[in-house]
Amino acid sequence: MRTVLRALATAAATLLVATAGSPAPAQARPEPKAPEGFVALRSVDPTIIQEMRYTTAHTFLGERVDGYRQPVCILTRPAARALHLAQKRLLRQGYSLKVYDCYRPQRAVDHFVRWAKDLDDQAMKGEFYPLVDKSRLFDDGYIAEKSGHSRGSTVDLTLVRLPALPTRPYRPGERLTPCFAPKSERFPDNSVDMGTGYDCFDTLSHTDDPRIQGAQRANRQFLKRTLTDVGFVNLPEEWWHFTHKPELFPDTYFDFPVDRRSVAGR
């Protein structure tokens, strides 16, 4: 019996030493959270329409973008408050803002870059860049390795005439229509006619392109004027792109996911 007990003790001691020397199982690294200063837009203004495109397959990539976990607009608090001021004015005139994209994590920008380098993947060319050679997306400025959206004070948005009409979801594989086609022909959007759809890689998307006239030009100028009055600056190459100045984080590119938990309680 003593011999058996000694053998068991020796085996247990050997197992204990072996276990102590083994590396601990790897644990998933916790996701970064948004720093103080970021909020969910809905907590500041729940009336602004949100159509967060990059959580869907209706993108120039043809798939959901990395880092977009939930369809929630996250912005720095000053930018969100400025949108609230603009929305109050617009509601009195029978309009609403509609956001397509807000804060954008760096991992999403990295996804854009990988996609742009894959010249064989042109599944969405017919809608988003019908006249642009994909090999020129970097040189022409449509894709870059950093985005102001990742600093949290930039937003892509449009105007919707109230009452807002419902819009149907995109069906992957459906026939694509150029983003600069007449509004009645391109993918249905309940926004006012801006002359092109959102994320249209074409010079017609330049805010002041002289070929855009009439109601389309008036709509762009109305949006620009409304947002300029509350501190936003338009990117001339994209009628939908605005940055609130001064930026709360002018030099930091964040990478927390687009998820309600990133700004829980704010």
PDB file of C-alpha atoms in Angstrom:
ATOM      1  CA  MET A   1       0.000   0.000   0.000  1.00  0.00           C
ATOM      2  CA  ARG A   2       2.840   2.389   0.903  1.00  0.00           C
ATOM      3  CA  THR A   3       4.434   1.700  -2.459  1.00  0.00           C
ATOM      4  CA  VAL A   4       1.192   2.529  -4.260  1.00  0.00           C
ATOM      5  CA  LEU A   5       0.719   5.775  -2.298  1.00  0.00           C
ATOM      6  CA  ARG A   6       4.298   6.874  -3.003  1.00  0.00           C
ATOM      7  CA  ALA A   7       3.765   6.205  -6.713  1.00  0.00           C
ATOM      8  CA  LEU A   8       0.565   8.250  -6.736  1.00  0.00           C
ATOM      9  CA  ALA A   9       2.237  11.139  -4.898  1.00  0.00           C
ATOM     10  CA  THR A  10       5.139  11.118  -7.320  1.00  0.00           C
ATOM     11  CA  ALA A  11       2.779  11.129 -10.302  1.00  0.00           C
ATOM     12  CA  ALA A  12       0.744  14.019  -8.833  1.00  0.00           C
ATOM     13  CA  ALA A  13       3.888  16.044  -8.167  1.00  0.00           C
ATOM     14  CA  THR A  14       5.097  15.429 -11.699  1.00  0.00           C
ATOM     15  CA  LEU A  15       1.726  16.532 -13.113  1.00  0.00           C
ATOM     16  CA  LEU A  16       1.742  19.667 -10.947  1.00  0.00           C
ATOM     17  CA  VAL A  17       5.202  20.661 -12.172  1.00  0.00           C
ATOM     18  CA  ALA A  18       4.228  20.022 -15.792  1.00  0.00           C
ATOM     19  CA  THR A  19       1.042  22.077 -15.416  1.00  0.00           C
ATOM     20  CA  ALA A  20       2.866  24.964 -13.752  1.00  0.00           C
ATOM     21  CA  GLY A  21       5.307  25.090 -16.643  1.00  0.00           C
ATOM     22  CA  SER A  22       2.598  25.115 -19.335  1.00  0.00           C
ATOM     23  CA  PRO A  23       1.540  28.438 -20.817  1.00  0.00           C
ATOM     24  CA  ALA A  24      -1.885  29.713 -19.779  1.00  0.00           C
ATOM     25  CA  PRO A  25      -4.576  29.371 -22.446  1.00  0.00           C
ATOM     26  CA  ALA A  26      -4.741  32.403 -24.702  1.00  0.00           C
ATOM     27  CA  GLN A  27      -7.583  34.783 -23.942  1.00  0.00           C
ATOM     28  CA  ALA A  28      -9.254  37.023 -26.475  1.00  0.00           C
ATOM     29  CA  ARG A  29      -8.027  40.568 -26.177  1.00  0.00           C
ATOM     30  CA  PRO A  30     -10.893  42.849 -25.111  1.00  0.00           C
ATOM     31  CA  GLU A  31     -12.138  45.263 -27.756  1.00  0.00           C
ATOM     32  CA  PRO A  32     -11.179  48.903 -27.266  1.00  0.00           C
ATOM     33  CA  LYS A  33     -13.962  51.241 -26.178  1.00  0.00           C
ATOM     34  CA  ALA A  34     -14.622  54.765 -27.343  1.00  0.00           C
ATOM     35  CA  PRO A  35     -12.924  57.356 -25.140  1.00  0.00           C
ATOM     36  CA  GLU A  36     -14.895  60.000 -23.291  1.00  0.00           C
ATOM     37  CA  GLY A  37     -16.058  62.548 -25.812  1.00  0.00           C
ATOM     38  CA  PHE A  38     -17.794  60.021 -28.095  1.00  0.00           C
ATOM     39  CA  VAL A  39     -21.554  59.430 -27.991  1.00  0.00           C
ATOM     40  CA  ALA A  40     -24.245  57.556 -29.860  1.00  0.00           C
ATOM     41  CA  LEU A  41     -25.987  60.115 -32.070  1.00  0.00           C
ATOM     42  CA  ARG A  42     -29.375  58.691 -31.084  1.00  0.00           C
ATOM     43  CA  SER A  43     -28.770  59.705 -27.464  1.00  0.00           C
ATOM     44  CA  VAL A  44     -28.349  63.321 -28.605  1.00  0.00           C
ATOM     45  CA  ASP A  45     -31.001  63.419 -31.334  1.00  0.00           C
ATOM     46  CA  PRO A  46     -33.248  60.388 -31.886  1.00  0.00           C
ATOM     47  CA  THR A  47     -35.084  62.072 -34.786  1.00  0.00           C
ATOM     48  CA  ILE A  48     -32.165  61.956 -37.236  1.00  0.00           C
ATOM     49  CA  ILE A  49     -32.662  59.070 -39.674  1.00  0.00           C
ATOM     50  CA  GLN A  50     -29.864  56.488 -39.676  1.00  0.00           C
ATOM     51  CA  GLU A  51     -29.142  54.302 -42.702  1.00  0.00           C
ATOM     52  CA  MET A  52     -25.755  52.922 -41.806  1.00  0.00           C
ATOM     53  CA  ARG A  53     -24.698  51.549 -45.178  1.00  0.00           C
ATOM     54  CA  TYR A  54     -21.486  49.822 -44.127  1.00  0.00           C
ATOM     55  CA  THR A  55     -23.385  47.370 -41.932  1.00  0.00           C
ATOM     56  CA  THR A  56     -25.012  46.055 -45.130  1.00  0.00           C
ATOM     57  CA  ALA A  57     -23.889  44.522 -48.416  1.00  0.00           C
ATOM     58  CA  HIS A  58     -24.944  47.649 -50.320  1.00  0.00           C
ATOM     59  CA  THR A  59     -21.437  49.093 -50.421  1.00  0.00           C
ATOM     60  CA  PHE A  60     -18.813  49.556 -53.102  1.00  0.00           C
ATOM     61  CA  LEU A  61     -17.188  46.401 -51.688  1.00  0.00           C
ATOM     62  CA  GLY A  62     -20.399  44.381 -52.030  1.00  0.00           C
ATOM     63  CA  GLU A  63     -20.241  43.218 -48.403  1.00  0.00           C
ATOM     64  CA  ARG A  64     -20.460  44.434 -44.817  1.00  0.00           C
ATOM     65  CA  VAL A  65     -17.355  46.378 -43.839  1.00  0.00           C
ATOM     66  CA  ASP A  66     -14.985  45.206 -41.087  1.00  0.00           C
ATOM     67  CA  GLY A  67     -15.652  46.807 -37.714  1.00  0.00           C
ATOM     68  CA  TYR A  68     -19.315  47.635 -38.344  1.00  0.00           C
ATOM     69  CA  ARG A  69     -21.074  45.377 -35.850  1.00  0.00           C
ATOM     70  CA  GLN A  70     -24.325  47.300 -35.365  1.00  0.00           C
ATOM     71  CA  PRO A  71     -26.112  50.040 -37.355  1.00  0.00           C
ATOM     72  CA  VAL A  72     -25.371  52.823 -34.880  1.00  0.00           C
ATOM     73  CA  CYS A  73     -23.980  56.287 -35.623  1.00  0.00           C
ATOM     74  CA  ILE A  74     -21.158  57.194 -33.222  1.00  0.00           C
ATOM     75  CA  LEU A  75     -19.666  60.695 -33.206  1.00  0.00           C
ATOM     76  CA  THR A  76     -17.782  63.063 -30.971  1.00  0.00           C
ATOM     77  CA  ARG A  77     -20.193  64.929 -28.730  1.00  0.00           C
ATOM     78  CA  PRO A  78     -19.606  68.369 -30.337  1.00  0.00           C
ATOM     79  CA  ALA A  79     -20.343  66.945 -33.799  1.00  0.00           C
ATOM     80  CA  ALA A  80     -23.487  65.201 -32.553  1.00  0.00           C
ATOM     81  CA  ARG A  81     -24.725  68.374 -30.844  1.00  0.00           C
ATOM     82  CA  ALA A  82     -24.120  70.374 -34.024  1.00  0.00           C
ATOM     83  CA  LEU A  83     -26.186  67.879 -36.024  1.00  0.00           C
ATOM     84  CA  HIS A  84     -28.926  68.263 -33.429  1.00  0.00           C
ATOM     85  CA  LEU A  85     -28.969  72.031 -34.010  1.00  0.00           C
ATOM     86  CA  ALA A  86     -29.149  71.524 -37.767  1.00  0.00           C
ATOM     87  CA  GLN A  87     -31.918  68.951 -37.379  1.00  0.00           C
ATOM     88  CA  LYS A  88     -34.049  71.317 -35.287  1.00  0.00           C
ATOM     89  CA  ARG A  89     -33.917  73.890 -38.081  1.00  0.00           C
ATOM     90  CA  LEU A  90     -34.629  71.325 -40.790  1.00  0.00           C
ATOM     91  CA  LEU A  91     -37.633  69.807 -39.023  1.00  0.00           C
ATOM     92  CA  ARG A  92     -39.289  73.224 -39.002  1.00  0.00           C
ATOM     93  CA  GLN A  93     -38.868  73.300 -42.784  1.00  0.00           C
ATOM     94  CA  GLY A  94     -40.203  69.801 -43.394  1.00  0.00           C
ATOM     95  CA  TYR A  95     -36.858  67.976 -43.759  1.00  0.00           C
ATOM     96  CA  SER A  96     -34.696  65.561 -41.803  1.00  0.00           C
ATOM     97  CA  LEU A  97     -31.055  64.667 -41.910  1.00  0.00           C
ATOM     98  CA  LYS A  98     -30.174  61.079 -42.787  1.00  0.00           C
ATOM     99  CA  VAL A  99     -26.720  59.730 -41.932  1.00  0.00           C
ATOM    100  CA  TYR A 100     -24.995  57.044 -43.996  1.00  0.00           C
ATOM    101  CA  ASP A 101     -21.730  56.854 -42.056  1.00  0.00           C
ATOM    102  CA  CYS A 102     -20.280  58.487 -38.956  1.00  0.00           C
ATOM    103  CA  TYR A 103     -17.230  57.359 -36.978  1.00  0.00           C
ATOM    104  CA  ARG A 104     -15.327  54.754 -39.019  1.00  0.00           C
ATOM    105  CA  PRO A 105     -12.804  52.395 -37.339  1.00  0.00           C
ATOM    106  CA  GLN A 106      -9.327  52.073 -38.802  1.00  0.00           C
ATOM    107  CA  ARG A 107      -9.975  48.375 -39.447  1.00  0.00           C
ATOM    108  CA  ALA A 108     -12.739  49.437 -41.868  1.00  0.00           C
ATOM    109  CA  VAL A 109     -10.342  51.737 -43.714  1.00  0.00           C
ATOM    110  CA  ASP A 110      -7.879  48.831 -43.904  1.00  0.00           C
ATOM    111  CA  HIS A 111     -10.679  46.746 -45.446  1.00  0.00           C
ATOM    112  CA  PHE A 112     -11.192  49.447 -48.091  1.00  0.00           C
ATOM    113  CA  VAL A 113      -7.478  49.394 -48.885  1.00  0.00           C
ATOM    114  CA  ARG A 114      -7.340  45.593 -49.245  1.00  0.00           C
ATOM    115  CA  TRP A 115     -10.373  45.681 -51.522  1.00  0.00           C
ATOM    116  CA  ALA A 116      -8.919  48.473 -53.684  1.00  0.00           C
ATOM    117  CA  LYS A 117      -5.708  46.496 -54.211  1.00  0.00           C
ATOM    118  CA  ASP A 118      -7.644  43.452 -55.416  1.00  0.00           C
ATOM    119  CA  LEU A 119      -8.202  44.499 -59.022  1.00  0.00           C
ATOM    120  CA  ASP A 120     -10.091  41.297 -59.804  1.00  0.00           C
ATOM    121  CA  ASP A 121     -12.918  42.166 -57.406  1.00  0.00           C
ATOM    122  CA  GLN A 122     -15.158  44.528 -59.353  1.00  0.00           C
ATOM    123  CA  ALA A 123     -18.551  43.134 -58.362  1.00  0.00           C
ATOM    124  CA  MET A 124     -20.049  46.567 -57.590  1.00  0.00           C
ATOM    125  CA  LYS A 125     -18.390  48.576 -60.343  1.00  0.00           C
ATOM    126  CA  GLY A 126     -21.648  48.953 -62.271  1.00  0.00           C
ATOM    127  CA  GLU A 127     -23.147  51.097 -59.503  1.00  0.00           C
ATOM    128  CA  PHE A 128     -20.377  52.812 -57.567  1.00  0.00           C
ATOM    129  CA  TYR A 129     -17.524  53.451 -60.041  1.00  0.00           C
ATOM    130  CA  PRO A 130     -18.758  52.674 -63.566  1.00  0.00           C
ATOM    131  CA  LEU A 131     -16.409  55.140 -65.306  1.00  0.00           C
ATOM    132  CA  VAL A 132     -13.362  54.835 -63.041  1.00  0.00           C
ATOM    133  CA  ASP A 133     -10.627  52.249 -63.574  1.00  0.00           C
ATOM    134  CA  LYS A 134     -10.204  50.472 -60.244  1.00  0.00           C
ATOM    135  CA  SER A 135      -6.425  50.698 -60.554  1.00  0.00           C
ATOM    136  CA  ARG A 136      -6.769  54.500 -60.171  1.00  0.00           C
ATOM    137  CA  LEU A 137      -8.798  54.581 -56.961  1.00  0.00           C
ATOM    138  CA  PHE A 138      -5.770  55.586 -54.861  1.00  0.00           C
ATOM    139  CA  ASP A 139      -4.335  58.084 -57.364  1.00  0.00           C
ATOM    140  CA  ASP A 140      -7.725  59.731 -57.880  1.00  0.00           C
ATOM    141  CA  GLY A 141      -8.292  60.068 -54.128  1.00  0.00           C
ATOM    142  CA  TYR A 142     -11.281  57.781 -53.751  1.00  0.00           C
ATOM    143  CA  ILE A 143      -9.445  55.413 -51.385  1.00  0.00           C
ATOM    144  CA  ALA A 144      -6.758  56.330 -48.829  1.00  0.00           C
ATOM    145  CA  GLU A 145      -4.991  54.555 -45.973  1.00  0.00           C
ATOM    146  CA  LYS A 146      -6.357  57.029 -43.414  1.00  0.00           C
ATOM    147  CA  SER A 147      -9.793  58.624 -43.122  1.00  0.00           C
ATOM    148  CA  GLY A 148     -10.996  61.661 -41.215  1.00  0.00           C
ATOM    149  CA  HIS A 149     -14.002  59.546 -40.218  1.00  0.00           C
ATOM    150  CA  SER A 150     -11.718  57.617 -37.856  1.00  0.00           C
ATOM    151  CA  ARG A 151     -11.195  60.801 -35.807  1.00  0.00           C
ATOM    152  CA  GLY A 152     -14.899  60.861 -34.982  1.00  0.00           C
ATOM    153  CA  SER A 153     -16.061  64.299 -36.153  1.00  0.00           C
ATOM    154  CA  THR A 154     -16.813  63.478 -39.791  1.00  0.00           C
ATOM    155  CA  VAL A 155     -20.190  62.337 -41.067  1.00  0.00           C
ATOM    156  CA  ASP A 156     -21.681  61.308 -44.435  1.00  0.00           C
ATOM    157  CA  LEU A 157     -25.276  62.426 -44.750  1.00  0.00           C
ATOM    158  CA  THR A 158     -28.124  63.713 -46.893  1.00  0.00           C
ATOM    159  CA  LEU A 159     -31.574  65.303 -46.657  1.00  0.00           C
ATOM    160  CA  VAL A 160     -34.956  63.565 -46.594  1.00  0.00           C
ATOM    161  CA  ARG A 161     -38.240  65.319 -47.263  1.00  0.00           C
ATOM    162  CA  LEU A 162     -40.801  64.484 -44.568  1.00  0.00           C
ATOM    163  CA  PRO A 163     -42.740  62.343 -44.143  1.00  0.00           C
ATOM    164  CA  ALA A 164     -39.933  59.923 -44.936  1.00  0.00           C
ATOM    165  CA  LEU A 165     -40.903  57.189 -47.370  1.00  0.00           C
ATOM    166  CA  PRO A 166     -39.829  53.610 -46.633  1.00  0.00           C
ATOM    167  CA  THR A 167     -36.901  52.192 -48.595  1.00  0.00           C
ATOM    168  CA  ARG A 168     -36.421  48.586 -49.598  1.00  0.00           C
ATOM    169  CA  PRO A 169     -33.284  46.659 -48.649  1.00  0.00           C
ATOM    170  CA  TYR A 170     -30.574  45.920 -51.200  1.00  0.00           C
ATOM    171  CA  ARG A 171     -30.684  42.393 -52.593  1.00  0.00           C
ATOM    172  CA  PRO A 172     -27.169  41.026 -53.255  1.00  0.00           C
ATOM    173  CA  GLY A 173     -26.805  40.113 -56.901  1.00  0.00           C
ATOM    174  CA  GLU A 174     -29.511  42.448 -58.170  1.00  0.00           C
ATOM    175  CA  ARG A 175     -28.941  44.421 -61.352  1.00  0.00           C
ATOM    176  CA  LEU A 176     -26.763  47.474 -60.761  1.00  0.00           C
ATOM    177  CA  THR A 177     -27.503  50.955 -62.105  1.00  0.00           C
ATOM    178  CA  PRO A 178     -24.856  53.707 -62.286  1.00  0.00           C
ATOM    179  CA  CYS A 179     -24.869  55.966 -59.245  1.00  0.00           C
ATOM    180  CA  PHE A 180     -25.178  59.028 -61.498  1.00  0.00           C
ATOM    181  CA  ALA A 181     -28.235  57.763 -63.415  1.00  0.00           C
ATOM    182  CA  PRO A 182     -31.497  59.702 -63.057  1.00  0.00           C
ATOM    183  CA  LYS A 183     -32.945  59.300 -59.565  1.00  0.00           C
ATOM    184  CA  SER A 184     -35.866  57.257 -60.873  1.00  0.00           C
ATOM    185  CA  GLU A 185     -33.441  54.673 -62.284  1.00  0.00           C
ATOM    186  CA  ARG A 186     -30.730  54.319 -59.634  1.00  0.00           C
ATOM    187  CA  PHE A 187     -31.068  52.344 -56.391  1.00  0.00           C
ATOM    188  CA  PRO A 188     -34.102  53.708 -54.498  1.00  0.00           C
ATOM    189  CA  ASP A 189     -33.299  56.128 -51.695  1.00  0.00           C
ATOM    190  CA  ASN A 190     -35.804  58.248 -49.803  1.00  0.00           C
ATOM    191  CA  SER A 191     -33.460  61.253 -49.846  1.00  0.00           C
ATOM    192  CA  VAL A 192     -33.931  64.319 -52.009  1.00  0.00           C
ATOM    193  CA  ASP A 193     -32.226  64.220 -55.407  1.00  0.00           C
ATOM    194  CA  MET A 194     -28.569  65.212 -55.037  1.00  0.00           C
ATOM    195  CA  GLY A 195     -27.603  64.274 -58.603  1.00  0.00           C
ATOM    196  CA  THR A 196     -25.752  61.095 -57.585  1.00  0.00           C
ATOM    197  CA  GLY A 197     -26.164  58.382 -55.023  1.00  0.00           C
ATOM    198  CA  TYR A 198     -24.040  58.054 -51.908  1.00  0.00           C
ATOM    199  CA  ASP A 199     -20.426  56.880 -52.359  1.00  0.00           C
ATOM    200  CA  CYS A 200     -20.515  57.584 -56.090  1.00  0.00           C
ATOM    201  CA  PHE A 201     -16.907  57.506 -57.340  1.00  0.00           C
ATOM    202  CA  ASP A 202     -17.302  60.118 -60.031  1.00  0.00           C
ATOM    203  CA  THR A 203     -16.521  63.810 -60.482  1.00  0.00           C
ATOM    204  CA  LEU A 204     -20.277  64.434 -60.590  1.00  0.00           C
ATOM    205  CA  SER A 205     -20.135  63.919 -56.819  1.00  0.00           C
ATOM    206  CA  HIS A 206     -18.068  67.102 -56.434  1.00  0.00           C
ATOM    207  CA  THR A 207     -20.317  69.438 -54.489  1.00  0.00           C
ATOM    208  CA  ASP A 208     -20.069  72.304 -56.957  1.00  0.00           C
ATOM    209  CA  ASP A 209     -19.669  70.362 -60.200  1.00  0.00           C
ATOM    210  CA  PRO A 210     -21.092  72.740 -62.854  1.00  0.00           C
ATOM    211  CA  ARG A 211     -23.000  69.907 -64.561  1.00  0.00           C
ATOM    212  CA  ILE A 212     -25.245  69.629 -61.518  1.00  0.00           C
ATOM    213  CA  GLN A 213     -27.963  72.244 -61.911  1.00  0.00           C
ATOM    214  CA  GLY A 214     -31.576  72.988 -60.993  1.00  0.00           C
ATOM    215  CA  ALA A 215     -33.151  71.215 -58.030  1.00  0.00           C
ATOM    216  CA  GLN A 216     -30.154  68.915 -57.591  1.00  0.00           C
ATOM    217  CA  ARG A 217     -27.776  71.848 -57.149  1.00  0.00           C
ATOM    218  CA  ALA A 218     -30.246  73.630 -54.870  1.00  0.00           C
ATOM    219  CA  ASN A 219     -30.494  70.538 -52.657  1.00  0.00           C
ATOM    220  CA  ARG A 220     -26.717  70.282 -52.335  1.00  0.00           C
ATOM    221  CA  GLN A 221     -26.412  73.953 -51.463  1.00  0.00           C
ATOM    222  CA  PHE A 222     -29.256  73.708 -48.937  1.00  0.00           C
ATOM    223  CA  LEU A 223     -27.492  70.828 -47.173  1.00  0.00           C
ATOM    224  CA  LYS A 224     -24.132  72.585 -47.275  1.00  0.00           C
ATOM    225  CA  ARG A 225     -25.526  75.897 -46.035  1.00  0.00           C
ATOM    226  CA  THR A 226     -27.428  74.248 -43.183  1.00  0.00           C
ATOM    227  CA  LEU A 227     -24.386  72.355 -41.933  1.00  0.00           C
ATOM    228  CA  THR A 228     -21.937  75.207 -42.457  1.00  0.00           C
ATOM    229  CA  ASP A 229     -24.096  77.344 -40.164  1.00  0.00           C
ATOM    230  CA  VAL A 230     -23.494  74.913 -37.278  1.00  0.00           C
ATOM    231  CA  GLY A 231     -19.750  74.487 -37.756  1.00  0.00           C
ATOM    232  CA  PHE A 232     -19.299  71.794 -40.404  1.00  0.00           C
ATOM    233  CA  VAL A 233     -16.925  72.008 -43.374  1.00  0.00           C
ATOM    234  CA  ASN A 234     -17.748  70.192 -46.605  1.00  0.00           C
ATOM    235  CA  LEU A 235     -15.229  68.095 -48.530  1.00  0.00           C
ATOM    236  CA  PRO A 236     -15.497  69.594 -52.058  1.00  0.00           C
ATOM    237  CA  GLU A 237     -15.105  66.195 -53.747  1.00  0.00           C
ATOM    238  CA  GLU A 238     -18.083  64.622 -51.952  1.00  0.00           C
ATOM    239  CA  TRP A 239     -21.393  66.424 -51.494  1.00  0.00           C
ATOM    240  CA  TRP A 240     -22.269  64.106 -48.567  1.00  0.00           C
ATOM    241  CA  HIS A 241     -19.039  64.483 -46.536  1.00  0.00           C
ATOM    242  CA  PHE A 242     -18.814  67.006 -43.666  1.00  0.00           C
ATOM    243  CA  THR A 243     -16.379  67.504 -40.765  1.00  0.00           C
ATOM    244  CA  HIS A 244     -17.193  69.458 -37.620  1.00  0.00           C
ATOM    245  CA  LYS A 245     -14.538  72.017 -36.708  1.00  0.00           C
ATOM    246  CA  PRO A 246     -12.584  72.295 -34.532  1.00  0.00           C
ATOM    247  CA  GLU A 247     -12.188  68.530 -34.247  1.00  0.00           C
ATOM    248  CA  LEU A 248     -12.141  67.105 -30.747  1.00  0.00           C
ATOM    249  CA  PHE A 249      -9.461  64.567 -31.748  1.00  0.00           C
ATOM    250  CA  PRO A 250      -7.649  66.160 -34.708  1.00  0.00           C
ATOM    251  CA  ASP A 251      -4.668  63.785 -34.730  1.00  0.00           C
ATOM    252  CA  THR A 252      -6.006  60.433 -33.497  1.00  0.00           C
ATOM    253  CA  TYR A 253      -7.335  57.604 -35.658  1.00  0.00           C
ATOM    254  CA  PHE A 254      -9.422  55.258 -33.509  1.00  0.00           C
ATOM    255  CA  ASP A 255     -10.172  51.579 -34.025  1.00  0.00           C
ATOM    256  CA  PHE A 256     -12.940  50.657 -31.586  1.00  0.00           C
ATOM    257  CA  PRO A 257     -15.835  48.821 -33.319  1.00  0.00           C
ATOM    258  CA  VAL A 258     -19.089  50.441 -34.393  1.00  0.00           C
ATOM    259  CA  ASP A 259     -21.149  48.869 -31.659  1.00  0.00           C
ATOM    260  CA  ARG A 260     -23.495  50.224 -28.996  1.00  0.00           C
ATOM    261  CA  ARG A 261     -21.230  48.744 -26.336  1.00  0.00           C
ATOM    262  CA  SER A 262     -18.431  51.038 -27.473  1.00  0.00           C
ATOM    263  CA  VAL A 263     -20.372  54.019 -26.106  1.00  0.00           C
ATOM    264  CA  ALA A 264     -22.525  52.278 -23.507  1.00  0.00           C
ATOM    265  CA  GLY A 265     -24.235  54.769 -21.248  1.00  0.00           C
ATOM    266  CA  ARG A 266     -23.483  57.737 -23.482  1.00  0.00           C
TER     267      ARG A 266
END
